[in-house]
Coordinates of C-alpha atoms in Angstrom, one line a residue:
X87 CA 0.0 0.0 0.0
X88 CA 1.4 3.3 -1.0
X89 CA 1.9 5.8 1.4
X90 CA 0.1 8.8 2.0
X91 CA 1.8 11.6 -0.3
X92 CA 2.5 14.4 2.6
X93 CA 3.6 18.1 1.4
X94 CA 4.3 20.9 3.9
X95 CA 4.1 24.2 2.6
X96 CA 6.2 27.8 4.0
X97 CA 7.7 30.4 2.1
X98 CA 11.2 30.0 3.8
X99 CA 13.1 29.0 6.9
X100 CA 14.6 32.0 8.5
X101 CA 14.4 31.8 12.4
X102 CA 11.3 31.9 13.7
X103 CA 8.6 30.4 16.1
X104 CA 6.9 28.6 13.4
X105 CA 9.8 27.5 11.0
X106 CA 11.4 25.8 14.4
X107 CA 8.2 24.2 15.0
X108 CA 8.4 22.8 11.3
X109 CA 11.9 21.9 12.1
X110 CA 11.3 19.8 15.5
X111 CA 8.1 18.5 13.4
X112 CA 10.1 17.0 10.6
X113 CA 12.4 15.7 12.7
X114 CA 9.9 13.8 15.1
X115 CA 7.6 12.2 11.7
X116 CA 7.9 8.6 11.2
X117 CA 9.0 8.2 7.1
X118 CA 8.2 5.0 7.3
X119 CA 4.8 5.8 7.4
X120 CA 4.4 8.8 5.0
X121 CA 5.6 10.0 2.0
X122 CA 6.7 13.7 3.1
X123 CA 7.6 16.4 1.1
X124 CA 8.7 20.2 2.1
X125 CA 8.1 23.2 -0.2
X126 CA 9.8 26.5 0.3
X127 CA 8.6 29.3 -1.8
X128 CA 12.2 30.8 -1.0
X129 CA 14.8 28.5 -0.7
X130 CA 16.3 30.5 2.5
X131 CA 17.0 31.2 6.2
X132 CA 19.5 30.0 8.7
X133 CA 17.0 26.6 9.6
X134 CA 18.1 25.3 6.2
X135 CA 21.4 23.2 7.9
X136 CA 18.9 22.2 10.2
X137 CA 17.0 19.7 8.0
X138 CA 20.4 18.5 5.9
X139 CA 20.0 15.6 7.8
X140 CA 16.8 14.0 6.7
X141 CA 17.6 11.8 4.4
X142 CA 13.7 10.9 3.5
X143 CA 12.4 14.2 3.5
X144 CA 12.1 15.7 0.0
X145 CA 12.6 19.3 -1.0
X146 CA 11.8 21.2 -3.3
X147 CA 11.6 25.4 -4.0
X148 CA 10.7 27.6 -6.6
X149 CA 13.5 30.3 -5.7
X150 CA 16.9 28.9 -5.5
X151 CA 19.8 31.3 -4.1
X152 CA 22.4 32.5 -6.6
X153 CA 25.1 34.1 -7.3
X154 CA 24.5 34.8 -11.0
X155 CA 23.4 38.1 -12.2
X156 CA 21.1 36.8 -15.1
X157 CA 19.5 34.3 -12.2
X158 CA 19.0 36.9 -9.7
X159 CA 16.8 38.6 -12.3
X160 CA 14.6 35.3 -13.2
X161 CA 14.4 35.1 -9.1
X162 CA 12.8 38.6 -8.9
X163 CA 11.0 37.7 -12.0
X164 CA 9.6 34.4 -10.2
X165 CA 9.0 36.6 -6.8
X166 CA 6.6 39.0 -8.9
X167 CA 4.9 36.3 -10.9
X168 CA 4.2 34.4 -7.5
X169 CA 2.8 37.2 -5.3
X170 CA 1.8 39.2 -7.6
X171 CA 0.9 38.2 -11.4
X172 CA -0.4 34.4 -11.6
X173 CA -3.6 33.8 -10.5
X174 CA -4.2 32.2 -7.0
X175 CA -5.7 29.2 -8.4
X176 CA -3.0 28.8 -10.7
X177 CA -0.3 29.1 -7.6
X178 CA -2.6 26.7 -5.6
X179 CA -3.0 24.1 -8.6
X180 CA 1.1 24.2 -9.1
X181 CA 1.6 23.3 -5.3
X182 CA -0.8 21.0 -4.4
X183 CA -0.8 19.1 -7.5
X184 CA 0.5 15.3 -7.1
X185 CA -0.2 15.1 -3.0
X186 CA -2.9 13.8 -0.4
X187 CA -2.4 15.7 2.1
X188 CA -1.5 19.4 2.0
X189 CA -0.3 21.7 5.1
X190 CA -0.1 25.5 4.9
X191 CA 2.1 25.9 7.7
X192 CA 1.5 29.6 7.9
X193 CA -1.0 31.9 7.8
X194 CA -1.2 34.1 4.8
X195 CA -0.1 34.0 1.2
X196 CA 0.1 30.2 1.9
X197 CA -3.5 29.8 3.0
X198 CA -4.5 31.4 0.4
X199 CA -3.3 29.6 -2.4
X200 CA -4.1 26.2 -0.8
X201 CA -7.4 27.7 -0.6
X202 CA -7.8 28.6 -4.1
X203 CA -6.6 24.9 -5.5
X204 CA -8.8 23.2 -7.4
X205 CA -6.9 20.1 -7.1
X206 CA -8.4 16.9 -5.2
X207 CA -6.5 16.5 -2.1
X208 CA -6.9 17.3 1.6
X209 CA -6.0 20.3 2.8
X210 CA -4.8 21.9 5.8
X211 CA -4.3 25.2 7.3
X212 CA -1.7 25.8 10.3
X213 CA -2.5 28.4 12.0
X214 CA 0.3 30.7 14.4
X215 CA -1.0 33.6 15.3
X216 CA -4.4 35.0 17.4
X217 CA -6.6 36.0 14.8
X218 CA -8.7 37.7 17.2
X219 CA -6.1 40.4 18.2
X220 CA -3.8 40.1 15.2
X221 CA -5.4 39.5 12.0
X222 CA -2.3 40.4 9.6
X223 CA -3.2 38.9 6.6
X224 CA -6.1 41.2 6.5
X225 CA -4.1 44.0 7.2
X226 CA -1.3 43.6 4.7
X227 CA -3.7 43.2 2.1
X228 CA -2.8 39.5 1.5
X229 CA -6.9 39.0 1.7
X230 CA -9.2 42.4 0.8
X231 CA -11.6 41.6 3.7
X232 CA -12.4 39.5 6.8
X233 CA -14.7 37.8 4.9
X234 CA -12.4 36.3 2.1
X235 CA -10.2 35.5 4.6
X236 CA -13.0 33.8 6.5
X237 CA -14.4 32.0 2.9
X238 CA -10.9 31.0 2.4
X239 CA -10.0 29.1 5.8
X240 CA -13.5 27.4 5.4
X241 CA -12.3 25.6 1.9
X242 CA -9.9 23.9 4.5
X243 CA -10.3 20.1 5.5
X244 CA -8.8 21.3 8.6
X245 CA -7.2 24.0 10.7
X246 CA -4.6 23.7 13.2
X247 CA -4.1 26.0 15.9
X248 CA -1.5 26.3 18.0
X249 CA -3.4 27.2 21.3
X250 CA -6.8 26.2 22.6
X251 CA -7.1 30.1 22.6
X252 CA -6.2 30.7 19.2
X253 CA -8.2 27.7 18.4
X254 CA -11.2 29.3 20.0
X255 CA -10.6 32.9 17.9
X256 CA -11.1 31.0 14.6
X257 CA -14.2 29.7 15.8
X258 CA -15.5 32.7 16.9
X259 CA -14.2 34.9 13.9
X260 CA -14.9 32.7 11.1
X261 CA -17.7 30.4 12.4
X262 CA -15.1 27.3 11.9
X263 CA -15.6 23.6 13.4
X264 CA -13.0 21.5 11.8
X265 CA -10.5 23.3 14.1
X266 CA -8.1 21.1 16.7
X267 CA -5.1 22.5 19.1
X268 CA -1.2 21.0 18.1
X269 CA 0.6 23.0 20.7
X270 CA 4.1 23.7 18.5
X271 CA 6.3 20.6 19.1
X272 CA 9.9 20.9 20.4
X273 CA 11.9 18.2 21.3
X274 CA 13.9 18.3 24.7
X275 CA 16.6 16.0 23.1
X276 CA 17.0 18.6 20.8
X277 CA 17.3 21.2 23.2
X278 CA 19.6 19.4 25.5
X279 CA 22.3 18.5 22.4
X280 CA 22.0 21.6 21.7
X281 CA 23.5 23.0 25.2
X282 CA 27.3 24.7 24.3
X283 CA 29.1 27.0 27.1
X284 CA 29.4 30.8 26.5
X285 CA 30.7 33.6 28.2
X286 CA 28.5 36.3 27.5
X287 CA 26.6 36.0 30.7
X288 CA 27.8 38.0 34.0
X289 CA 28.1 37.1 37.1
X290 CA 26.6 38.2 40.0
X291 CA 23.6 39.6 38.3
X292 CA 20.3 38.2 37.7
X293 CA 20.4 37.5 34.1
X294 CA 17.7 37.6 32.1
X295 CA 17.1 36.3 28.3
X296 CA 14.4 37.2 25.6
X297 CA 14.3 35.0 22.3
X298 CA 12.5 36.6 19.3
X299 CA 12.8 39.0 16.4
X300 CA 13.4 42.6 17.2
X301 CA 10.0 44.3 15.9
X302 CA 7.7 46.3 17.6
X303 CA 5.3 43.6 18.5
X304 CA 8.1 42.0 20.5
X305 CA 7.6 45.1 22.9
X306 CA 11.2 45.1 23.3
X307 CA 11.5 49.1 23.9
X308 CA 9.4 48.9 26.8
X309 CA 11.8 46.0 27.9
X310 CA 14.9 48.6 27.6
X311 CA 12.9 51.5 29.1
X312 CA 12.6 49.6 32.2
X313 CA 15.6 48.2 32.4
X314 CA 16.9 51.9 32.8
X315 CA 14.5 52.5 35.6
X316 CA 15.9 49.3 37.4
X317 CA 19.6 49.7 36.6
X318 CA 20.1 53.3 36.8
X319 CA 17.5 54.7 39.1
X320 CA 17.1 51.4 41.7
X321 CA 20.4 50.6 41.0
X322 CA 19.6 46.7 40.6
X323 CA 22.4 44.8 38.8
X324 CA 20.5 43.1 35.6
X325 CA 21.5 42.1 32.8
X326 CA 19.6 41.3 29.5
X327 CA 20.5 39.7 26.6
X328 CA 18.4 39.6 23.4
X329 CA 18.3 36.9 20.7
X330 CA 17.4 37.8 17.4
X331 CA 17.5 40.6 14.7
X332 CA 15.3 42.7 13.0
X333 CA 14.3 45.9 11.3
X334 CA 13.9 47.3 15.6
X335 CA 17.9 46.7 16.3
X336 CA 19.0 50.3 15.8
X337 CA 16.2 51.8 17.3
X338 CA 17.0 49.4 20.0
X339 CA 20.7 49.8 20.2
X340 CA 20.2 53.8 20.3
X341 CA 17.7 53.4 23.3
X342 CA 20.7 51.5 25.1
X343 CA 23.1 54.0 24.2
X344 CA 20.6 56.7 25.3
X345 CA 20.5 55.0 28.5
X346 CA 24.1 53.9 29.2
X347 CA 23.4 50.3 29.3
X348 CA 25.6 48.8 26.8
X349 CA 27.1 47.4 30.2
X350 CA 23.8 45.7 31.0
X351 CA 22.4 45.1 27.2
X352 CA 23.8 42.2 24.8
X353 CA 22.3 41.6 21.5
X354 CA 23.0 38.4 20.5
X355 CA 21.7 38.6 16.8
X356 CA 19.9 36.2 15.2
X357 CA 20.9 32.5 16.6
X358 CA 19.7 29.2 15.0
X359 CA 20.8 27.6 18.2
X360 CA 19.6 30.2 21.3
X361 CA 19.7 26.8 23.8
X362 CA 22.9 28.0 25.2
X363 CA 21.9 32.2 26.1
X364 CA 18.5 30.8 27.6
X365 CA 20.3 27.9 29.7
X366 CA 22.8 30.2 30.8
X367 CA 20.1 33.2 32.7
X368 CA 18.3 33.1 35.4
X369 CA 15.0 34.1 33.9
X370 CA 13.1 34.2 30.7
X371 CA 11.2 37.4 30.3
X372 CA 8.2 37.6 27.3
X373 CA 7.0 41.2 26.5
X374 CA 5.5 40.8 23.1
X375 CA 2.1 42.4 23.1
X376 CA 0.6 39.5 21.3
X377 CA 1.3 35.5 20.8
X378 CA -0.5 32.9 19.5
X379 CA 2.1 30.9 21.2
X380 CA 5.8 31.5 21.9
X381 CA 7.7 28.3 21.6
X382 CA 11.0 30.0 23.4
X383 CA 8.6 30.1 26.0
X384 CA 8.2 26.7 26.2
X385 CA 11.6 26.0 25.4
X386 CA 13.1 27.6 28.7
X387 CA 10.4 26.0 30.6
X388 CA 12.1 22.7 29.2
X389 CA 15.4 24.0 30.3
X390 CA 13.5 25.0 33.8
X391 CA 13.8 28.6 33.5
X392 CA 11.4 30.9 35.8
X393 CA 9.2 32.5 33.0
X394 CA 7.9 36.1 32.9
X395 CA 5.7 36.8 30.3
X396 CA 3.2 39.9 29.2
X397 CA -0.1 38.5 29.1
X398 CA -1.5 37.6 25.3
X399 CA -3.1 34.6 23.9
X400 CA -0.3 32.0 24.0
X401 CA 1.3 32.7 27.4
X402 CA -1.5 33.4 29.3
X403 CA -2.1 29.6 28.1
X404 CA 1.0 28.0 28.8
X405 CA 1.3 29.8 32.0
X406 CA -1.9 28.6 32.7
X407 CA -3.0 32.1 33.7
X408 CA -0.1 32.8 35.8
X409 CA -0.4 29.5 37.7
X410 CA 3.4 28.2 36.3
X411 CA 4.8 31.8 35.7
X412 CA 4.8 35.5 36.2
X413 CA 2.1 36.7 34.2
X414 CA 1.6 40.4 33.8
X415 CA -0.2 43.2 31.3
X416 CA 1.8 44.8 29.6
X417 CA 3.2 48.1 31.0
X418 CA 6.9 49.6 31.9
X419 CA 6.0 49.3 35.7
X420 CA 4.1 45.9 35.6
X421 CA 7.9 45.2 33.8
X422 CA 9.8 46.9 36.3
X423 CA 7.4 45.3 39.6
X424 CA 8.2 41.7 38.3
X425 CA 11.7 41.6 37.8
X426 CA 12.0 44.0 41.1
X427 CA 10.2 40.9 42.7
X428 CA 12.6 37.9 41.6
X429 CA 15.6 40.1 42.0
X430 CA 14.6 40.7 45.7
X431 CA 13.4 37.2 46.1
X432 CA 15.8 34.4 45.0
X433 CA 13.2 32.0 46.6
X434 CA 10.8 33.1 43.8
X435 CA 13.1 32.0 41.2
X436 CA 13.6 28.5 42.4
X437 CA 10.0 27.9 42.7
X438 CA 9.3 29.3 39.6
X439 CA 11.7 26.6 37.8
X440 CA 10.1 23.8 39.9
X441 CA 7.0 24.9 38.5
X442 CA 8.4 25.4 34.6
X443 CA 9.8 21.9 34.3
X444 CA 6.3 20.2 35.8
X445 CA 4.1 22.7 33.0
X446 CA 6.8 21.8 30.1
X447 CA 5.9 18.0 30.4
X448 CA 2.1 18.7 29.7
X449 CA 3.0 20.2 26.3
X450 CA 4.6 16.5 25.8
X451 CA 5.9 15.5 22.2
X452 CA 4.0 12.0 21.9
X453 CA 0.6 13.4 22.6
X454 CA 1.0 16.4 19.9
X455 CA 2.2 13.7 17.4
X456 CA -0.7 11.6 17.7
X457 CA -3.2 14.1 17.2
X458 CA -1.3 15.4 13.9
X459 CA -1.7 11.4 13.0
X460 CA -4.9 11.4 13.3
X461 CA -5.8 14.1 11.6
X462 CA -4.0 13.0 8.8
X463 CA -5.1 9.1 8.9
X464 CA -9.0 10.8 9.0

């Protein structure tokens, strides 16, 4: 019996939540049971040494990287054609064509050219962010209206959410039922492999670490602005260090300047391995003002990191409310109480951790694979 032809679709693999979810995904799939294929729009990003290593998996891409002149032209050409020129359903025949089973792994452009196939196969939307708060797509223009958006997603076999929350959004917004919760997979082997000493991290302070791109969503500037109220004005000795890159950095880096904090600020740029920064703090602070997950959330939890986290769709989730971690709105002196309170309470920090390790087992790898199973053997 042949087995079931599998293709995921995203438009690249440059660090991300949702490309390392892929990642740990595609590692975890058993190829002796499907026939899996990946599709990259854009053959690019730092995760692409990260799946060398699967033999079975086949890949394929419509933009290839090169050097050559006349090539880089045809790839702008291709860039164009694909976003821009072809029709959807033309996109959406070329990419599903030849498959059973066909995964948008991202909102957006992806969805909606799955949408728009004609072709006979099953399809599937994987769904990232809270639609509820943070309806991009919409906004970018990628679909004209809610309602297109709403008529697309309902074309869909399935949808996958990454959160019972964000699960709950899609219902709500676009009157689905065919939606199920796949918290994003990592694997703890992974993670633990993974672990390599640096030096970056001082001692003697309570160091804290933030994984994610540097963009305004991130809330990162309210992150530096009170940092300067605990460093210079309480005279607390923190340090920070940021993993990640993004079109925020100089804005960022001048804020630190502005403050004198290079001392107390590291930006560690983008890092296809952060294991080793998060291991090596005390603390993993979130201060994005919206998530439809976070996976470095649950990744330091993994490593038993004490978690604080603005409050949004995804964290308030995996912190169950504030029951496994610090869980606060989103303000420079909500920021400044909760990392006044660990620094002033060591005792805080170790009973945090307990309490990360025991949550990071509930988002366990077997049970997320065998609901992905079975929504692909139904």
């Amino acid at each position: 019996m042949a087995k079931p032809k599998i293709l995921f679709l995203v438009e690249s693999l440059n660090v991300g939540g949702a490309e390392k979810a892929l990642i740990s995904l595609l590692n975890l799939l058993d190829y002796s049971q499907f026939d899996i294929s990946l599709m990259l729009i854009s053959e690019s990003g730092t995760f692409l040494n990260d799946i060398s290593n699967l033999k079975h998996l086949k890949r394929k891409s419509i933009i290839k990287p090169t050097h050559n002149k006349l090539q880089q032209v045809i790839n702008s050409l291709k860039i164009k054609a694909v976003y821009k020129w072809l029709p959807t359903n033309w996109i959406g025949n070329y990419l599903c064509n030849g498959y059973d089973t066909v995964i948008a792994f991202c909102e957006g452009y992806l969805t909606k050219w799955v949408a728009a196939a004609s072709i006979d196969c099953k399809k599937i939307a994987w769904v990232h962010t809270d639609m509820v708060t943070n309806d991009w797509p919409v906004k970018t223009g990628i679909f004209a209206s809610s309602t297109q958006e709403m008529a697309a997603y309902h074309k869909f076999s399935n949808v996958i959410a990454v959160s019972e929350n964000v699960a709950q959004g899609l219902r709500n917004i676009f009157n689905l039922e065919n939606v199920f919760t796949i918290y994003n997979i990592i694997d703890p082997d992974i993670i633990k492999k993974s672990l390599t000493p640096h030096t970056l991290t001082p001692k003697n302070r309570l160091n804290l670490v933030s994984v994610g791109r540097l963009e305004p969503i991130k809330g990162y500037h309210n992150l530096i602005e009170s940092l300067n109220i605990l460093v210079n004005n309480k005279k607390l000795d923190i340090s920070l260090c940021l993993v990640g890159d993004g079109k925020q950095r100089n804005e960022l880096e001048n804020a630190v300047d502005k403050y004198a904090l290079r001392e107390y600020v590291h930006f560690a740029g983008s890092q296809s391995n952060p294991y080793p920064y998060i291991a090596a703090a005390d603390a993993y602070i979130c201060t994005s003002l919206k998530e439809g997950f976070n996976i470095a959330i649950l990744e330091a939890m993994t490593l038993g990191k004490p978690i604080i986290a603005t409050n949004s769709a995804g964290p308030e989730e995996i912190l169950n409310k504030g029951e496994y971690g610090i869980l606060i709105e989103n303000g420079i002196s909500e920021i400044v109480d909760a990392i006044t309170n660990i620094y002033m309470n060591p005792e805080v920090l170790k009973h945090l951790s307990n309490h990360s390790i025991q949550r990071s087992k509930t988002f366990g790898t077997e049970n997320q694979l065998r609901k992905f199973t079975s929504i692909i053997d139904n």
